[in-house]
Amino acid sequence: MGEPKRHRILMVSDFFYPNFGGVENHIYYLSQCLLKLGHKVVVMTHAYGNRSGVRYMTGGLKVYYVPWKPFLMQNTLPTFYGTLPIIRTILIREKISLVHGHQAFSTLCHEALMHSRTMGCRVVFTDHSLYGFGDVGSIHMNKVLQFTLADVSQAICVSHTSKENTVLRSGLPPEKVFVISNAVDTAMFKPALERPSDNEIVIVVISRLVYRKGADLLVEVIPEVCRLYPNVRFIVGGDGPKRVRLEQMREKHSLQDRVEMLGAVPHARVRSVLISGHIFLNSSLTEAFCIAILEAASCGLLTVSTRVGGVPEVLPDDMVVLAEPDPSDMVLAINKAISILPTIDPQVMHDRMKKLYNWHDVAKRTEIVYDRALKCSNQSLLERLSRYLSCGAWAGKLFCLVVVIDFLLFRLLQLWQPAEDIEVVPDILLSQGEDKRDADKLRVFNGDQCLK
Amino acid sequence: MAECGIFDKKYSYIHDRKWGSEAADAHHIIVRKSHAKGFLVYLSPILLLASAFHLFLFKDNITITFWNSLLIAFLVKLLLQKPVEKESVIVMPAFGVQLETHRGSKIVRRFVPIDKILKPVLSECVTPVTCYWSLSFIIRGEAELMLVFKEVCPPVKVLVPIWKALCAAIGSEGILGTPTADAP
């Protein structure tokens, strides 16, 4: 068996550090594990305030914060062709062999995948969310997704439900879509050394307080549970437009001493909030996967969650109590969770999570997808255009026009700035010395000359 | 002392060691004449005349007058401004570093004392359309980096020997130290 091939991957998304979220963490942890497997990984995202230019993260992960200002919900302004020059420059100077785009809602991701295909690069796309089919926003988003995925090498979804959703929305053949679930950093999310006292039962809620995360359900569920169980207390972490409703509920039912509102909780403090509770409550109305319940289970909490999207695929049946997204059903589920709480051992739960979910496993499976993508034949422009034509009577022709213009602009750029004029960046190798201080020292090697 | 150089499509690099590297070490980046720029310079008077004529014809239309005036101002600036011919870095280990920009007979000089320079750094600059290497100084007591070459954008194979010479003069090692890592 030959040496495993070293890939040079460009991760592209509008969602990355310094923001924290499911997509951001996924890109970060996956990149770190791929670096450990010996691949080269570079991340491209938009600038966040003053954070603009090239930055290096742990493990030598290089991040390009391209100074394109976000215009709506953290997304870069869609210009179709505006990002072509910078993406071409990055692909050439880093000698990228594969581009991995994340999140259907990211305009930078869609543009990067289109330009990469024009340049002949293989592309992989990961979809992290579920989307609808009926509303105006979803219809347009699905058409954009259909355009991007018409020419993608392989796609990844985070759950089987998400795969079904993506295949239906984009028309992508199911055999091209892989299911690789997210994971959790179990080293960071550990149970408390001493379990909180059983005198009172603490239910923890940590989520953005927005409609799609079921904040309206919480407004109905919390007073009912507090009425039925005098020894139950709630801790609610997170912020958002629905926070006002929860505050009003607390005032109306005089639950100030039983419902604690923490506001926005920094990611570094999430574990300390989780380990102060016994039960984790998730009331999302839609979730492709839900990393939050993984984090809670890793901390040894029993989870009560709505049965939506990909949530039933996440945890074994003895670690989660599922309910319909209905207040009365959720109250019954909490009742069941309280009754089985004495049987839960947080440390055993944590150990099981360590075996079930592991970012290194995610990276190895993603590596297989990359190998498959690179084996795909590189099609000519005409073959690619035939794929776009099948996207619709009018949409297909429009997509073909967009791709043809992109191709012409790419050729123009090749004349204006030939690839030979773009300098290749030397590979930075992190030396692993016995002394930890030496392990952080970087040595820069150039193929032609040593810069050290 | 012998001169050595690297030649590129746009720039020529000359390392002048006639004073000996202990006293002074000069590095020159010479901008080669660009045919495209020359063409633009010859075209601009024609465009200027056309704009003036257009302005004369449509002097009652405020919008056209405004845009024409802007175009004329830009073309005049293009004609009058002399292009950069050369940028130099003269390293005097005992005193400091002199940075020069040559535009025809006009020379703009900046001097940085040796004890004010913490470290010379090669960094990657990202713009909305491209990415390139630049050589800068980290100046003691200042938050902003000082660009060594303000007008020209030479390739990294030209910047590296200059960076090494600066590191040797300042006394810091010519390898990258621990970078500032952004922890998540």
Coordinates of N, CA and C in Angstrom, one line a residue, chain A residues 65-226:
Chain A
Y65 N -8.0 36.4 6.4 CA -9.2 37.2 6.7 C -9.2 38.3 5.6
V66 N -10.0 38.0 4.5 CA -10.0 38.8 3.3 C -10.8 40.0 3.6
P67 N -10.3 41.3 3.3 CA -11.0 42.5 3.7 C -12.3 42.8 2.9
W68 N -13.2 41.8 2.8 CA -14.5 42.0 2.2 C -15.5 42.1 3.4
K69 N -16.1 43.3 3.5 CA -17.0 43.5 4.7 C -18.2 42.7 4.6
P70 N -18.7 42.1 5.7 CA -19.9 41.4 5.7 C -21.1 42.4 5.6
F71 N -22.1 42.0 4.8 CA -23.2 43.0 4.6 C -24.5 42.5 5.3
L72 N -24.8 41.2 5.4 CA -26.0 40.8 6.0 C -25.8 39.5 6.7
M73 N -26.1 39.5 8.0 CA -26.0 38.2 8.8 C -24.7 37.6 8.6
Q74 N -23.6 38.4 8.7 CA -22.3 37.9 8.6 C -21.8 37.4 7.2
N75 N -22.7 37.6 6.2 CA -22.3 37.1 4.9 C -21.6 38.2 4.1
T76 N -20.6 37.8 3.3 CA -20.0 38.8 2.4 C -20.9 39.2 1.3
L77 N -20.8 40.4 0.8 CA -21.7 40.9 -0.3 C -21.5 40.1 -1.5
P78 N -22.5 39.5 -2.0 CA -22.4 38.6 -3.2 C -22.2 39.5 -4.5
T79 N -21.0 39.4 -5.1 CA -20.7 40.1 -6.3 C -20.5 39.2 -7.5
F80 N -20.7 37.9 -7.3 CA -20.5 36.9 -8.4 C -19.0 36.8 -8.7
Y81 N -18.4 37.9 -9.2 CA -17.0 37.7 -9.8 C -16.0 38.5 -9.0
G82 N -16.4 39.3 -8.0 CA -15.5 40.2 -7.3 C -14.4 39.4 -6.5
T83 N -14.8 38.2 -6.1 CA -13.8 37.5 -5.3 C -12.9 36.6 -6.1
L84 N -13.1 36.6 -7.5 CA -12.3 35.8 -8.3 C -10.8 36.1 -8.2
P85 N -10.3 37.4 -8.3 CA -8.9 37.6 -8.2 C -8.2 37.1 -6.9
I86 N -8.8 37.4 -5.8 CA -8.2 37.0 -4.5 C -8.2 35.4 -4.3
I87 N -9.3 34.8 -4.8 CA -9.4 33.3 -4.6 C -8.4 32.7 -5.6
R88 N -8.2 33.2 -6.8 CA -7.2 32.7 -7.7 C -5.8 32.9 -7.1
T89 N -5.5 34.0 -6.5 CA -4.2 34.3 -5.9 C -4.0 33.3 -4.8
I90 N -4.9 33.1 -3.9 CA -4.7 32.2 -2.8 C -4.5 30.7 -3.3
L91 N -5.3 30.3 -4.3 CA -5.2 28.9 -4.8 C -3.8 28.7 -5.4
I92 N -3.3 29.7 -6.1 CA -2.0 29.5 -6.7 C -0.9 29.6 -5.7
R93 N -0.9 30.6 -4.8 CA 0.2 30.8 -3.9 C 0.3 29.7 -2.8
E94 N -0.8 29.1 -2.5 CA -0.8 28.0 -1.5 C -0.8 26.6 -2.2
K95 N -0.8 26.6 -3.5 CA -0.8 25.3 -4.3 C -2.0 24.4 -3.8
I96 N -3.1 25.0 -3.7 CA -4.3 24.2 -3.2 C -4.7 23.2 -4.2
S97 N -5.0 22.0 -3.7 CA -5.5 20.9 -4.6 C -7.0 20.7 -4.4
L98 N -7.5 21.1 -3.3 CA -9.0 20.9 -3.1 C -9.6 22.0 -2.2
V99 N -10.7 22.4 -2.6 CA -11.4 23.5 -1.9 C -12.6 22.9 -1.2
H100 N -12.8 23.2 0.1 CA -13.9 22.6 0.9 C -14.7 23.8 1.4
G101 N -15.9 23.9 0.9 CA -16.8 25.0 1.3 C -17.7 24.5 2.4
H102 N -18.1 25.5 3.3 CA -19.0 25.1 4.4 C -20.2 26.1 4.4
Q103 N -21.3 25.5 4.6 CA -22.6 26.2 4.9 C -23.2 26.8 3.7
A104 N -24.5 26.4 3.4 CA -25.2 26.8 2.3 C -25.5 28.3 2.3
F105 N -25.5 28.9 3.5 CA -25.9 30.3 3.7 C -24.7 31.2 3.5
S106 N -23.6 30.7 3.2 CA -22.4 31.5 3.0 C -22.1 31.9 1.6
T107 N -22.2 33.2 1.2 CA -22.0 33.6 -0.1 C -20.6 33.5 -0.6
L108 N -19.7 33.7 0.4 CA -18.2 33.5 0.0 C -18.0 32.0 -0.4
C109 N -18.6 31.1 0.3 CA -18.5 29.7 0.0 C -18.9 29.4 -1.4
H110 N -20.1 29.9 -1.8 CA -20.6 29.6 -3.1 C -19.7 30.2 -4.2
E111 N -19.3 31.4 -4.0 CA -18.4 32.1 -5.0 C -17.1 31.3 -5.1
A112 N -16.5 31.0 -3.9 CA -15.2 30.3 -4.0 C -15.4 28.9 -4.7
L113 N -16.5 28.2 -4.5 CA -16.6 26.9 -5.2 C -16.8 27.1 -6.7
M114 N -17.5 28.1 -7.1 CA -17.7 28.4 -8.5 C -16.3 28.7 -9.2
H115 N -15.6 29.6 -8.5 CA -14.3 30.0 -9.1 C -13.3 28.9 -9.1
S116 N -13.3 28.1 -8.1 CA -12.4 26.9 -8.0 C -12.7 25.9 -9.1
R117 N -13.9 25.7 -9.4 CA -14.3 24.8 -10.5 C -13.8 25.4 -11.8
T118 N -14.0 26.7 -12.0 CA -13.5 27.3 -13.2 C -12.0 27.1 -13.4
M119 N -11.3 27.1 -12.2 CA -9.8 27.0 -12.3 C -9.4 25.5 -12.3
G120 N -10.4 24.6 -12.3 CA -10.1 23.2 -12.4 C -9.8 22.5 -11.1
C121 N -10.1 23.1 -10.0 CA -9.8 22.5 -8.7 C -11.0 21.6 -8.3
R122 N -10.7 20.6 -7.6 CA -11.8 19.7 -7.0 C -12.4 20.5 -5.9
V123 N -13.8 20.3 -5.7 CA -14.4 21.0 -4.6 C -15.3 20.0 -3.8
V124 N -15.4 20.2 -2.5 CA -16.2 19.5 -1.6 C -17.0 20.5 -0.8
F125 N -18.3 20.1 -0.6 CA -19.2 21.1 0.1 C -19.8 20.4 1.3
T126 N -19.8 21.0 2.4 CA -20.5 20.5 3.6 C -21.7 21.4 4.0
D127 N -22.8 20.7 4.1 CA -24.0 21.5 4.5 C -24.3 21.2 6.0
H128 N -24.5 22.3 6.7 CA -24.6 22.2 8.2 C -26.0 22.4 8.7
S129 N -26.9 22.9 7.8 CA -28.3 23.2 8.3 C -29.4 22.6 7.4
L130 N -30.6 22.6 8.0 CA -31.7 22.2 7.3 C -32.4 23.5 6.8
Y131 N -33.0 23.4 5.6 CA -33.7 24.5 5.1 C -35.1 24.1 4.5
G132 N -36.0 25.0 4.5 CA -37.4 24.7 4.0 C -37.4 24.7 2.5
F133 N -38.7 24.6 2.0 CA -38.9 24.5 0.6 C -39.9 25.5 0.1
G134 N -40.8 26.0 1.1 CA -41.9 26.7 0.6 C -41.8 28.3 0.6
D135 N -41.0 28.8 1.5 CA -40.9 30.3 1.6 C -40.0 30.9 0.6
V136 N -40.1 32.2 0.3 CA -39.4 32.8 -0.7 C -37.9 32.7 -0.5
G137 N -37.4 33.0 0.7 CA -36.0 32.9 1.0 C -35.5 31.5 0.7
S138 N -36.2 30.5 1.1 CA -35.7 29.1 0.9 C -35.7 28.7 -0.6
I139 N -36.6 29.2 -1.3 CA -36.7 28.9 -2.7 C -35.5 29.4 -3.4
H140 N -35.1 30.7 -3.1 CA -33.9 31.3 -3.7 C -32.7 30.6 -3.3
M141 N -32.6 30.3 -2.0 CA -31.4 29.7 -1.4 C -31.2 28.3 -2.1
N142 N -32.3 27.6 -2.2 CA -32.2 26.3 -2.8 C -31.7 26.3 -4.3
K143 N -32.1 27.4 -5.0 CA -31.7 27.5 -6.4 C -30.2 27.8 -6.4
V144 N -29.7 28.6 -5.5 CA -28.3 28.9 -5.4 C -27.5 27.6 -5.1
L145 N -28.1 26.9 -4.2 CA -27.4 25.6 -3.8 C -27.4 24.6 -5.0
Q146 N -28.5 24.6 -5.8 CA -28.6 23.8 -7.0 C -27.4 24.1 -7.9
F147 N -27.2 25.4 -8.1 CA -26.2 25.9 -9.0 C -24.8 25.5 -8.5
T148 N -24.5 25.7 -7.2 CA -23.2 25.3 -6.7 C -23.0 23.8 -6.7
L149 N -24.0 23.1 -6.3 CA -23.8 21.6 -6.2 C -23.9 20.9 -7.5
A150 N -24.3 21.6 -8.6 CA -24.4 21.0 -9.9 C -23.0 20.5 -10.4
D151 N -22.0 21.2 -9.9 CA -20.6 20.8 -10.4 C -19.7 20.5 -9.2
V152 N -20.2 20.1 -8.1 CA -19.3 19.8 -7.0 C -18.9 18.3 -7.1
S153 N -17.6 18.1 -6.6 CA -17.1 16.7 -6.7 C -17.8 15.8 -5.7
Q154 N -17.8 16.2 -4.4 CA -18.5 15.4 -3.4 C -19.1 16.3 -2.4
A155 N -20.1 15.8 -1.7 CA -20.8 16.7 -0.7 C -20.8 15.9 0.6
I156 N -20.9 16.6 1.7 CA -20.9 16.0 3.1 C -22.1 16.6 3.8
C157 N -22.8 15.8 4.5 CA -23.9 16.3 5.4 C -23.6 15.8 6.8
V158 N -24.2 16.5 7.8 CA -23.9 16.1 9.2 C -24.8 15.1 9.8
S159 N -25.9 14.7 9.1 CA -26.8 13.7 9.6 C -27.5 13.1 8.3
H160 N -28.2 12.0 8.5 CA -28.9 11.4 7.4 C -30.1 12.3 7.1
T161 N -30.7 12.9 8.1 CA -31.8 13.8 7.8 C -31.4 15.0 7.0
S162 N -30.2 15.5 7.3 CA -29.6 16.6 6.5 C -29.3 16.2 5.1
K163 N -28.9 14.9 4.9 CA -28.5 14.4 3.6 C -29.8 14.4 2.7
E164 N -30.9 13.9 3.4 CA -32.2 13.8 2.6 C -32.6 15.2 2.2
N165 N -32.5 16.2 3.2 CA -32.9 17.6 2.9 C -32.0 18.2 1.8
T166 N -30.7 18.0 1.9 CA -29.8 18.5 0.8 C -30.1 17.9 -0.5
V167 N -30.3 16.6 -0.6 CA -30.5 16.0 -1.9 C -31.8 16.5 -2.5
L168 N -32.8 16.6 -1.7 CA -34.1 17.1 -2.2 C -34.0 18.5 -2.7
R169 N -33.2 19.4 -1.9 CA -33.2 20.8 -2.3 C -32.3 21.0 -3.5
S170 N -31.2 20.3 -3.6 CA -30.3 20.6 -4.7 C -30.4 19.7 -5.9
G171 N -31.0 18.5 -5.8 CA -31.1 17.6 -6.9 C -29.8 16.8 -7.1
L172 N -28.9 16.8 -6.1 CA -27.7 16.1 -6.2 C -27.9 14.6 -6.1
P173 N -27.2 13.8 -6.8 CA -27.4 12.3 -6.7 C -27.0 11.9 -5.3
P174 N -27.8 11.1 -4.6 CA -27.5 10.7 -3.2 C -26.1 10.0 -3.1
E175 N -25.7 9.3 -4.1 CA -24.4 8.6 -4.0 C -23.2 9.5 -3.9
K176 N -23.4 10.8 -4.2 CA -22.4 11.8 -4.1 C -22.3 12.4 -2.7
V177 N -23.3 12.1 -1.9 CA -23.4 12.7 -0.6 C -22.9 11.8 0.5
F178 N -22.0 12.2 1.3 CA -21.5 11.4 2.5 C -22.1 12.0 3.8
V179 N -22.3 11.1 4.7 CA -22.8 11.5 6.0 C -21.7 11.4 7.0
I180 N -21.2 12.5 7.5 CA -20.1 12.5 8.5 C -20.6 13.4 9.6
S181 N -20.9 12.9 10.8 CA -21.5 13.7 11.8 C -20.4 14.6 12.5
N182 N -20.9 15.6 13.1 CA -20.0 16.4 13.9 C -19.5 15.7 15.1
A183 N -18.6 16.2 15.9 CA -18.1 15.6 17.1 C -18.0 16.6 18.2
V184 N -17.4 16.2 19.3 CA -17.3 17.1 20.5 C -15.9 17.0 21.1
D185 N -15.4 18.1 21.6 CA -14.1 18.0 22.2 C -14.3 17.5 23.7
T186 N -14.2 16.2 23.9 CA -14.6 15.6 25.2 C -13.5 16.0 26.2
A187 N -12.3 16.4 25.8 CA -11.3 16.8 26.7 C -11.7 18.2 27.4
M188 N -12.4 19.0 26.6 CA -12.9 20.3 27.2 C -14.2 20.1 28.0
F189 N -15.1 19.2 27.5 CA -16.4 19.1 28.2 C -16.4 17.8 29.0
K190 N -16.0 18.0 30.3 CA -15.9 16.9 31.2 C -16.9 17.1 32.3
P191 N -17.4 16.0 33.0 CA -18.3 16.3 34.1 C -17.6 16.9 35.3
A192 N -18.4 17.4 36.2 CA -17.8 18.0 37.4 C -17.3 16.8 38.2
L193 N -16.2 17.1 39.0 CA -15.7 16.1 39.9 C -16.7 15.7 41.0
E194 N -17.5 16.7 41.4 CA -18.6 16.4 42.3 C -19.9 16.8 41.7
R195 N -20.8 15.8 41.6 CA -22.1 16.1 41.0 C -22.9 17.1 41.8
P196 N -23.6 18.0 41.2 CA -24.4 19.0 42.0 C -25.4 18.2 42.9
S197 N -25.7 18.8 44.0 CA -26.6 18.2 45.0 C -27.9 17.8 44.4
D198 N -28.5 16.6 44.9 CA -29.8 16.1 44.4 C -31.0 16.8 45.1
N199 N -30.7 17.7 46.0 CA -31.8 18.3 46.8 C -32.7 19.1 45.8
E200 N -32.1 19.8 44.9 CA -32.9 20.4 43.9 C -32.4 20.0 42.5
I201 N -33.3 19.9 41.5 CA -32.9 19.5 40.2 C -32.7 20.8 39.3
V202 N -31.6 20.9 38.7 CA -31.3 22.1 37.9 C -31.4 21.7 36.4
I203 N -32.2 22.4 35.7 CA -32.3 22.2 34.3 C -31.6 23.4 33.6
V204 N -30.7 23.0 32.7 CA -29.9 24.0 32.0 C -30.4 24.2 30.6
V205 N -30.5 25.4 30.1 CA -30.8 25.8 28.7 C -29.7 26.7 28.3
I206 N -29.0 26.3 27.2 CA -28.0 27.3 26.6 C -28.2 27.3 25.1
S207 N -28.8 28.4 24.6 CA -29.0 28.5 23.2 C -29.2 30.0 22.9
R208 N -29.2 30.3 21.6 CA -29.6 31.6 21.2 C -31.1 31.7 21.4
L209 N -31.5 32.8 21.9 CA -32.9 33.0 22.2 C -33.6 33.6 21.0
V210 N -33.8 32.7 20.0 CA -34.5 33.1 18.8 C -35.6 32.1 18.5
Y211 N -36.4 32.5 17.5 CA -37.6 31.7 17.2 C -37.2 30.2 16.8
R212 N -36.2 30.1 15.9 CA -35.9 28.7 15.4 C -35.3 27.8 16.5
K213 N -34.8 28.4 17.6 CA -34.3 27.6 18.7 C -35.4 27.3 19.7
G214 N -36.6 27.6 19.4 CA -37.7 27.2 20.3 C -37.8 28.0 21.5
A215 N -37.4 29.3 21.5 CA -37.5 30.1 22.8 C -39.0 30.3 23.2
D216 N -39.9 30.3 22.2 CA -41.3 30.5 22.5 C -41.8 29.2 23.3
L217 N -41.3 28.1 23.0 CA -41.7 26.9 23.7 C -41.3 27.0 25.2
L218 N -40.1 27.5 25.4 CA -39.6 27.6 26.8 C -40.5 28.5 27.6
V219 N -41.1 29.5 27.0 CA -42.0 30.5 27.7 C -43.2 29.7 28.2
E220 N -43.6 28.6 27.5 CA -44.8 27.8 28.0 C -44.3 26.7 29.0
V221 N -43.2 26.1 28.7 CA -42.7 24.9 29.4 C -42.3 25.3 30.8
I222 N -41.5 26.4 31.0 CA -40.8 26.7 32.3 C -41.8 26.9 33.4
P223 N -42.9 27.7 33.2 CA -43.8 27.9 34.3 C -44.5 26.6 34.7
E224 N -44.9 25.8 33.7 CA -45.6 24.6 34.0 C -44.7 23.6 34.8
V225 N -43.5 23.5 34.4 CA -42.5 22.6 35.1 C -42.3 23.1 36.5
C226 N -42.2 24.4 36.7 CA -41.9 25.0 38.0 C -43.2 24.8 38.9

